[in-house]
Amino acid sequence: MSKEFHRLISLEEALAAVLAHRPRPSAATVPLTEALGRVLAVPAISQIEVPGFDRAAMDGYAVRALDTVEAREDRPIRVRLVGAVGMGQSPDVEVAAGCAAEISTGGMMPKGADAVVMVEYAHELGDCVLVSRPAFSGENTISAGSDIGLFEPVLRAHTVLGPREIGVLAALGIEQVPVLNLDVAVASSGNELLSPGSPLKPARVYDINSYTVAASLRELGAAPRHLGIIPDQKDLFVKELRQAADNSDMVIVSGSTSAGRGDVLYEAIAELGQLLFHGINLKPGKPTVFGLIGETPVLGLPGYPTSALTVFRLLAAPAVMAALGQSKSSTVLRGRLGRPLRSESRRQMLAVALSRGTVHPVDKGSGSITTLARADGFLDIPPSREYLAEGEEVEVHMLAAAQEPDLVLAGESCPALDRAADSMPGLRLLSEGSRQGLKLVRQGVADVASVTSALPGLDTSGLVPLLAYQRDLGLIFRDRPEGRFVGWPKGSAMADLQEGVFRRLALTGSRQGTARSHGAAAAWVASGRADLAFGSRAAAGGLQFRAETGDRIELLSRSDRLGRACDLIAFLRSLRLPGVAVEPQMPE
Amino acid sequence: MSKEFHRLISLEEALAAVLAHRPRPSAATVPLTEALGRVLAVPAISQIEVPGFDRAAMDGYAVRALDTVEAREDRPIRVRLVGAVGMGQSPDVEVAAGCAAEISTGGMMPKGADAVVMVEYAHELGDCVLVSRPAFSGENTISAGSDIGLFEPVLRAHTVLGPREIGVLAALGIEQVPVLNLDVAVASSGNELLSPGSPLKPARVYDINSYTVAASLRELGAAPRHLGIIPDQKDLFVKELRQAADNSDMVIVSGSTSAGRGDVLYEAIAELGQLLFHGINLKPGKPTVFGLIGETPVLGLPGYPTSALTVFRLLAAPAVMAALGQSKSSTVLRGRLGRPLRSESRRQMLAVALSRGTVHPVDKGSGSITTLARADGFLDIPPSREYLAEGEEVEVHMLAAAQEPDLVLAGESCPALDRAADSMPGLRLLSEGSRQGLKLVRQGVADVASVTSALPGLDTSGLVPLLAYQRDLGLIFRDRPEGRFVGWPKGSAMADLQEGVFRRLALTGSRQGTARSHGAAAAWVASGRADLAFGSRAAAGGLQFRAETGDRIELLSRSDRLGRACDLIAFLRSLRLPGVAVEPQMPE
């Protein structure tokens, strides 16, 4: 069962191969209302003049400028009002010498007139208009074609269509927009995979990669065709792969990194077309496969979700962007390492989160969904770098658009803080326990730490106390405080408190699982998966609660982040939750 | 016909009113493949454990750790191979003491086993496996629920769904995604408007705003309903507005700023519901209207496209974002003014382009499409600031995502440069004439200027010459070099050269219009709209060309931008175009 890679190539070689065989987009036409984010296939060359006629640029009176030469405020000249120009209509009046016609902004200039006198300098008097200021020829008018000339190229081919560009196309009268269509078939492969929406079965996991890859393709302006899961059996796999290659401009398959699996794709490409490489000297990304079936490039990504997205960014995104005539496929942001890093002697792409300019690894294991959820991007660590120091400046290749929250709060989980996060869109909560909260605040990743008094000896020196509250902790149950229970993660403050209470009360039910938040603890009971939980009164909701102990939650901030915390403090002061008592103003 | 605004309110008052009556989104369900960019309606709380079972984290052999305690490289222990665990299947083997089962990464741990020995430390020998290293309990396994616990909240309500979040939902098995749906009806109003796609008629212009507003709403995560143009007649307008208000969470109508028009909306709101304000003390935005029909907020934007988008950003975007539980509705970037500005005593939102950190106004007139196309954002200039100095740092409220090009080339237009821009995705061309090109390079807006030798006395001091080429200029025609002609904009180098040639040849046809590029000049002739044009041989394509003169185009760069220009220079050196002769290497 050992895995064979014929020759591991470098990332540079791999990228060169994928770019050399990048897909060829076809042209398609979409209605203007669906063109947002698409890529223009051909230059937009104006087939009209904009405006298409001489227009009034102001509300007023269309006149012959020559007639108004003598007009003065104290000696207005008098012209005869011969009619009005209706909006959107060819004028049915003509302005002869000594005449004027009422006109609105955007109205078509009537024959004979060459200027518009603004309302402010005109006064209607019976069938006449008194003009109190001379107008020059062309004043307050916009001449035909002055904005966009006939046959003028207005948007280049390969322009990404945003709201402004869509407006420009509308102005040119273009309702059917020629866009580049890059049809990319996306599939996942693996016998253990199930489609989301179907009931979970033993030993199976939900397919993730076909969804993340399709969404990433859409973000880049390509048109993903979501094939979902294709089966691992060779003959079925070959059949589906051939169909996908025939019907698409590119095929992206992600499979598990395990040996048997990778080989199915590798063998299928070799059988149907030409294998160009199999194996990159890169972590993650070793089992990456690339080849051609007919003219269609086929890329195989590793199976772990963060690995799949990382290799997608490294290889697929540049090829897709080049195919669509775009120059940049990724954003690189700079940040400083929040802790030192050890790397391997292989080139490594390390998943990291980026917060407040501080970079911290999120690699809980590359198969982890938590890693996927937290990874803002990755570091590209060369084989020569085995140690990176804390504070070192690094480049983060972003997987997602950077969304800088207004305030990052890290530490002890609490329903009161959950409420704040639900109400304050700019607040990001990292409920990772008191110790980790303090660490993240010191690293600058978070602005505020929430710390429980139940963990003695925590070092809060140098941090500014913002607010503190007492909360009731106790048993959450449906009928009686006993039976099967849900616990907290080992080593957490809540786990210690729960253990003490359970020992004191001699509670001996069996442990059903682990909750990482008060809400989850209560949900175990509410759902019947457990009879008993330990947590905050505020989380008990409609369940019964018996207070057994309590703790004090203190919020602490770095002094340079105080300003950010004001809204949170105000919110918590006004919050009324059962079993939560905010202490009076903190001492200065 | 004078316009009446009962009371002009401040922008702050207007925003407060719109936010106080922000629309209420409803919940909808979309398939996961269509969830990109949508806003989650409720928290995603895991109803499963991830992983759902104890999994192998490596390829190898599932064993009882206790059995391997004595294993050493030089003294491997021997366990009996009892079978293999199929991927995606509940193991049909059990690992008793002294036994092992083959397993792949991600496979379900068989009963009895508590660790995986990696392939590297195991050696199959008949029906036995030799293990050469001890395993600890839990080694190379991932325990059920260790990634995501049961009932754990994984994504907050109001999360914007990017590829990562979509992957997290997939991992939880969620295929039907509850999203907030903010249904916003979008219409334009005006008798002069035509829908793009219909043939242009005299005195009419194409509707732009319903498209730009709908696209902007989609960018914000709302669901625009594009109603297109609603007629200006009061009774029809009232009927359509009522329908729109009944069927949507919000209505946005843009009308022309002209008096009659604004009043239709204003009166219709007053008739159907409650008018909350009409008129903001702001340029542009004075004719903005807001009110309620039933519970549905109705916002009326000014008619000029850049004005409509600007007021959309100021008022509609914050309301939409608040309704969707998002904190930030706009991006603000900083830059330095490229030239001094005079403002009015009214608060003004000035459309500007932002390039290389330099801000320059693009206000060719607020009705202009060119303005719309170039406006990256706007400055908010308070009434007290009548003068802003060149170099002053200002904040740009972005209308569009900032797309920083690799190289900005400004100056004389030339088919050779157009070719470069077609081939080099990162190159932005500003074909605004030699004088303006030099100015933009000096201001730092552009990196390279293209300058014609036909304009004597241009100051190129301090700029570094990069490359120069000669080009043939002359008459472009179909049959004979005479007849109706197309000209160049007054004052441009090409206009002067054309005038000289035409005078010398005594060409006396009538001028049909203006071309602003060599390609457009040729297109006038190719289309039959003119018989004769003046331009570069390289633009003549299939038309006839007779050389009459020539000029020398020189590319010049600021010394601090030289590096950016290398690709362009290389491209132009390798380009072969008729009538274009690149000069040998520039002297150092």
Short mmCIF file of C-alpha atoms in Angstrom, two decimals, chain B residues 252-514:
data_model
loop_
_atom_site.label_atom_id
_atom_site.label_comp_id
_atom_site.label_asym_id
_atom_site.label_seq_id
_atom_site.Cartn_x
_atom_site.Cartn_y
_atom_site.Cartn_z
CA ILE B 252 -34.90 52.33 -4.61
CA VAL B 253 -35.93 54.60 -7.46
CA SER B 254 -33.60 56.93 -9.26
CA GLY B 255 -35.12 59.80 -11.16
CA SER B 256 -33.69 62.69 -13.02
CA THR B 257 -32.83 65.64 -10.84
CA SER B 258 -35.19 67.82 -12.78
CA ALA B 259 -38.06 69.35 -10.93
CA GLY B 260 -41.11 67.65 -12.42
CA ARG B 261 -39.55 64.25 -12.05
CA GLY B 262 -38.50 64.40 -8.43
CA ASP B 263 -41.96 65.58 -7.59
CA VAL B 264 -43.62 62.51 -9.03
CA LEU B 265 -41.84 60.26 -6.54
CA TYR B 266 -42.24 62.74 -3.73
CA GLU B 267 -45.95 63.08 -4.35
CA ALA B 268 -46.39 59.35 -4.87
CA ILE B 269 -44.77 58.54 -1.51
CA ALA B 270 -46.86 61.20 0.19
CA GLU B 271 -49.99 59.78 -1.41
CA LEU B 272 -49.22 56.12 -0.66
CA GLY B 273 -47.47 56.50 2.68
CA GLN B 274 -45.36 58.85 4.65
CA LEU B 275 -42.72 61.23 3.33
CA LEU B 276 -39.79 61.43 5.76
CA PHE B 277 -37.52 63.86 3.95
CA HIS B 278 -37.13 65.52 0.61
CA GLY B 279 -33.90 67.33 -0.09
CA ILE B 280 -30.44 67.03 1.45
CA ASN B 281 -28.04 69.92 1.79
CA LEU B 282 -25.44 68.12 -0.23
CA LYS B 283 -23.90 68.15 -3.66
CA PRO B 284 -24.76 65.86 -5.33
CA GLY B 285 -27.85 64.60 -3.57
CA LYS B 286 -30.09 67.59 -3.11
CA PRO B 287 -33.11 65.92 -4.74
CA THR B 288 -32.89 62.77 -2.58
CA VAL B 289 -36.29 61.62 -1.27
CA PHE B 290 -37.10 59.13 1.47
CA GLY B 291 -40.29 57.80 2.94
CA LEU B 292 -42.30 54.75 3.89
CA ILE B 293 -45.06 52.97 2.05
CA GLY B 294 -46.56 50.70 4.67
CA GLU B 295 -43.45 49.35 6.39
CA THR B 296 -41.36 49.48 3.24
CA PRO B 297 -38.70 52.17 3.01
CA VAL B 298 -38.56 53.96 -0.36
CA LEU B 299 -35.46 55.89 -1.34
CA GLY B 300 -35.27 58.21 -4.33
CA LEU B 301 -31.79 58.85 -5.70
CA PRO B 302 -30.68 61.65 -8.05
CA GLY B 303 -30.71 60.79 -11.74
CA TYR B 304 -27.14 61.43 -12.79
CA PRO B 305 -25.27 58.13 -12.67
CA THR B 306 -22.31 59.17 -10.53
CA SER B 307 -24.61 61.11 -8.21
CA ALA B 308 -26.94 58.12 -7.90
CA LEU B 309 -24.07 55.78 -6.97
CA THR B 310 -22.63 58.32 -4.54
CA VAL B 311 -25.92 58.81 -2.68
CA PHE B 312 -26.46 55.05 -2.80
CA ARG B 313 -23.15 54.63 -0.95
CA LEU B 314 -24.02 57.36 1.55
CA LEU B 315 -27.56 56.30 2.42
CA ALA B 316 -28.67 53.00 0.90
CA ALA B 317 -25.52 50.97 1.53
CA PRO B 318 -25.42 51.65 5.30
CA ALA B 319 -29.13 50.75 5.61
CA VAL B 320 -28.70 47.55 3.61
CA MET B 321 -25.61 46.56 5.57
CA ALA B 322 -27.30 47.27 8.90
CA ALA B 323 -30.30 45.23 7.80
CA LEU B 324 -27.98 42.33 6.99
CA GLY B 325 -26.15 42.70 10.31
CA GLN B 326 -22.92 43.87 8.73
CA SER B 327 -20.75 46.54 10.27
CA LYS B 328 -18.97 48.10 7.36
CA SER B 329 -20.62 49.39 4.25
CA SER B 330 -17.72 51.16 2.67
CA THR B 331 -14.01 51.13 2.32
CA VAL B 332 -12.08 54.29 2.97
CA LEU B 333 -8.60 54.65 1.50
CA ARG B 334 -6.19 57.51 2.01
CA GLY B 335 -4.38 59.39 -0.70
CA ARG B 336 -2.82 62.73 -1.55
CA LEU B 337 -4.43 65.31 -3.76
CA GLY B 338 -2.73 65.49 -7.15
CA ARG B 339 -3.88 69.07 -7.68
CA PRO B 340 -5.45 71.80 -5.57
CA LEU B 341 -9.24 71.85 -5.33
CA ARG B 342 -11.80 74.58 -4.90
CA SER B 343 -15.11 73.56 -3.39
CA GLU B 344 -18.42 75.25 -2.80
CA SER B 345 -19.79 76.43 0.49
CA ARG B 346 -22.14 73.45 0.40
CA ARG B 347 -21.03 70.03 1.62
CA GLN B 348 -19.77 68.30 -1.48
CA MET B 349 -19.09 64.72 -2.49
CA LEU B 350 -16.52 65.00 -5.25
CA ALA B 351 -15.96 62.06 -7.59
CA VAL B 352 -12.25 61.18 -7.74
CA ALA B 353 -9.94 58.58 -9.16
CA LEU B 354 -7.29 57.05 -6.93
CA SER B 355 -4.11 55.88 -8.54
CA ARG B 356 -0.77 55.15 -6.88
CA GLY B 357 -2.01 56.90 -3.75
CA THR B 358 -2.72 60.08 -5.69
CA VAL B 359 -6.24 61.46 -5.77
CA HIS B 360 -7.51 63.41 -8.74
CA PRO B 361 -11.03 64.66 -9.47
CA VAL B 362 -12.72 63.08 -12.49
CA ASP B 363 -15.72 65.34 -12.59
CA LYS B 364 -16.25 65.91 -16.27
CA GLY B 365 -19.80 66.88 -15.32
CA SER B 366 -21.94 64.73 -13.10
CA GLY B 367 -24.05 63.51 -16.00
CA SER B 368 -21.01 62.10 -17.72
CA ILE B 369 -20.45 58.39 -18.25
CA THR B 370 -16.73 59.06 -18.39
CA THR B 371 -16.98 60.34 -14.84
CA LEU B 372 -18.82 57.21 -13.81
CA ALA B 373 -16.25 54.98 -15.45
CA ARG B 374 -13.28 56.70 -13.82
CA ALA B 375 -14.63 57.46 -10.35
CA ASP B 376 -13.01 55.07 -7.88
CA GLY B 377 -14.66 56.93 -5.04
CA PHE B 378 -15.52 60.32 -3.69
CA LEU B 379 -14.19 62.92 -1.28
CA ASP B 380 -16.46 64.28 1.43
CA ILE B 381 -15.65 68.00 1.47
CA PRO B 382 -17.25 69.96 4.31
CA PRO B 383 -18.77 73.39 3.57
CA SER B 384 -16.00 75.06 5.58
CA ARG B 385 -13.29 73.84 3.21
CA GLU B 386 -13.26 76.03 0.14
CA TYR B 387 -9.66 75.25 -0.79
CA LEU B 388 -7.72 72.02 -0.54
CA ALA B 389 -4.01 72.21 -1.32
CA GLU B 390 -2.10 69.92 -3.66
CA GLY B 391 -0.47 67.12 -1.68
CA GLU B 392 -3.03 67.32 1.12
CA GLU B 393 -3.96 63.92 2.54
CA VAL B 394 -7.61 63.09 1.98
CA GLU B 395 -9.93 60.14 2.56
CA VAL B 396 -11.50 58.49 -0.47
CA HIS B 397 -14.81 56.72 0.12
CA MET B 398 -14.54 53.94 -2.42
CA LEU B 399 -17.33 53.26 -4.91
CA ALA B 400 -15.54 50.21 -6.26
CA ALA B 401 -12.91 47.79 -5.10
CA ALA B 402 -9.49 49.30 -5.60
CA GLN B 403 -7.65 47.54 -8.40
CA GLU B 404 -4.08 48.65 -8.48
CA PRO B 405 -2.65 48.13 -11.97
CA ASP B 406 0.95 47.02 -12.42
CA LEU B 407 1.70 49.95 -14.72
CA VAL B 408 -0.20 53.11 -15.65
CA LEU B 409 0.67 54.66 -19.00
CA ALA B 410 -0.78 58.08 -19.80
CA GLY B 411 -0.45 60.31 -22.82
CA GLU B 412 -0.62 60.20 -26.59
CA SER B 413 -2.84 57.43 -27.94
CA CYS B 414 -1.29 54.92 -30.28
CA PRO B 415 -2.35 51.54 -31.69
CA ALA B 416 0.97 50.10 -30.52
CA LEU B 417 0.12 50.99 -26.93
CA ASP B 418 -3.40 49.61 -27.38
CA ARG B 419 -1.87 46.31 -28.44
CA ALA B 420 0.29 46.32 -25.35
CA ALA B 421 -2.73 46.94 -23.14
CA ASP B 422 -4.64 44.12 -24.83
CA SER B 423 -1.80 41.70 -24.11
CA MET B 424 -0.71 42.87 -20.68
CA PRO B 425 -3.52 42.51 -18.14
CA GLY B 426 -1.81 44.71 -15.56
CA LEU B 427 -1.36 47.70 -17.88
CA ARG B 428 -3.80 50.59 -17.59
CA LEU B 429 -3.87 53.12 -20.43
CA LEU B 430 -5.01 56.71 -20.01
CA SER B 431 -5.07 58.05 -23.58
CA GLU B 432 -5.54 61.69 -22.75
CA GLY B 433 -2.94 63.35 -24.96
CA SER B 434 0.75 64.10 -24.50
CA ARG B 435 0.36 67.18 -22.31
CA GLN B 436 -1.99 65.48 -19.88
CA GLY B 437 0.23 62.39 -19.91
CA LEU B 438 3.25 64.36 -18.73
CA LYS B 439 1.15 66.03 -16.07
CA LEU B 440 -0.18 62.73 -14.76
CA VAL B 441 3.31 61.26 -14.59
CA ARG B 442 4.58 64.30 -12.70
CA GLN B 443 1.63 63.99 -10.30
CA GLY B 444 2.47 60.34 -9.73
CA VAL B 445 -0.89 59.17 -11.08
CA ALA B 446 0.82 57.48 -14.01
CA ASP B 447 4.16 55.72 -14.22
CA VAL B 448 4.99 56.32 -17.86
CA ALA B 449 4.04 59.08 -20.31
CA SER B 450 3.70 58.64 -24.07
CA VAL B 451 4.57 61.89 -25.80
CA THR B 452 4.46 62.86 -29.46
CA SER B 453 7.17 64.94 -31.13
CA ALA B 454 4.39 66.77 -32.97
CA LEU B 455 3.79 69.05 -30.00
CA PRO B 456 6.83 71.27 -29.71
CA GLY B 457 8.02 72.73 -26.43
CA LEU B 458 6.78 70.01 -24.06
CA ASP B 459 8.78 69.94 -20.86
CA THR B 460 10.14 66.44 -20.30
CA SER B 461 12.91 67.47 -17.94
CA GLY B 462 13.61 65.18 -15.05
CA LEU B 463 11.94 62.21 -16.74
CA VAL B 464 13.88 59.20 -17.98
CA PRO B 465 13.47 58.26 -21.67
CA LEU B 466 12.69 54.56 -21.99
CA LEU B 467 11.99 53.90 -25.64
CA ALA B 468 11.03 55.79 -28.77
CA TYR B 469 9.50 54.83 -32.07
CA GLN B 470 8.64 56.51 -35.33
CA ARG B 471 5.21 56.00 -36.77
CA ASP B 472 3.65 56.80 -40.14
CA LEU B 473 0.66 59.11 -40.04
CA GLY B 474 -1.59 59.79 -42.96
CA LEU B 475 -4.93 59.42 -44.64
CA ILE B 476 -7.16 56.42 -43.92
CA PHE B 477 -9.85 55.88 -46.54
CA ARG B 478 -11.90 53.29 -48.37
CA ASP B 479 -11.89 54.31 -52.04
CA ARG B 480 -10.37 57.72 -52.50
CA PRO B 481 -8.68 60.07 -50.02
CA GLU B 482 -11.44 62.70 -50.04
CA GLY B 483 -14.96 63.44 -48.91
CA ARG B 484 -16.64 63.60 -45.53
CA PHE B 485 -14.06 63.25 -42.77
CA VAL B 486 -13.73 62.57 -39.07
CA GLY B 487 -11.54 64.92 -37.02
CA TRP B 488 -9.62 64.86 -33.75
CA PRO B 489 -10.48 66.86 -30.61
CA LYS B 490 -9.57 70.52 -30.91
CA GLY B 491 -6.12 71.35 -29.53
CA SER B 492 -4.78 67.80 -29.74
CA ALA B 493 -1.52 67.05 -31.54
CA MET B 494 -3.35 64.88 -34.07
CA ALA B 495 -5.84 67.69 -34.80
CA ASP B 496 -2.97 70.07 -35.60
CA LEU B 497 -1.23 67.55 -37.84
CA GLN B 498 -4.47 66.66 -39.60
CA GLU B 499 -5.25 70.34 -40.21
CA GLY B 500 -1.81 70.88 -41.73
CA VAL B 501 -2.14 67.89 -44.05
CA PHE B 502 -5.68 68.75 -45.08
CA ARG B 503 -4.67 72.35 -45.85
CA ARG B 504 -1.70 71.23 -47.91
CA LEU B 505 -3.86 68.76 -49.86
CA ALA B 506 -6.74 71.25 -50.07
CA LEU B 507 -9.17 68.66 -48.66
CA THR B 508 -12.51 70.36 -48.11
CA GLY B 509 -15.05 67.66 -47.17
CA SER B 510 -17.42 68.24 -44.29
CA ARG B 511 -16.49 67.14 -40.77
CA GLN B 512 -18.74 64.34 -39.51
CA GLY B 513 -17.57 64.07 -35.95
CA THR B 514 -14.66 63.58 -33.59
#
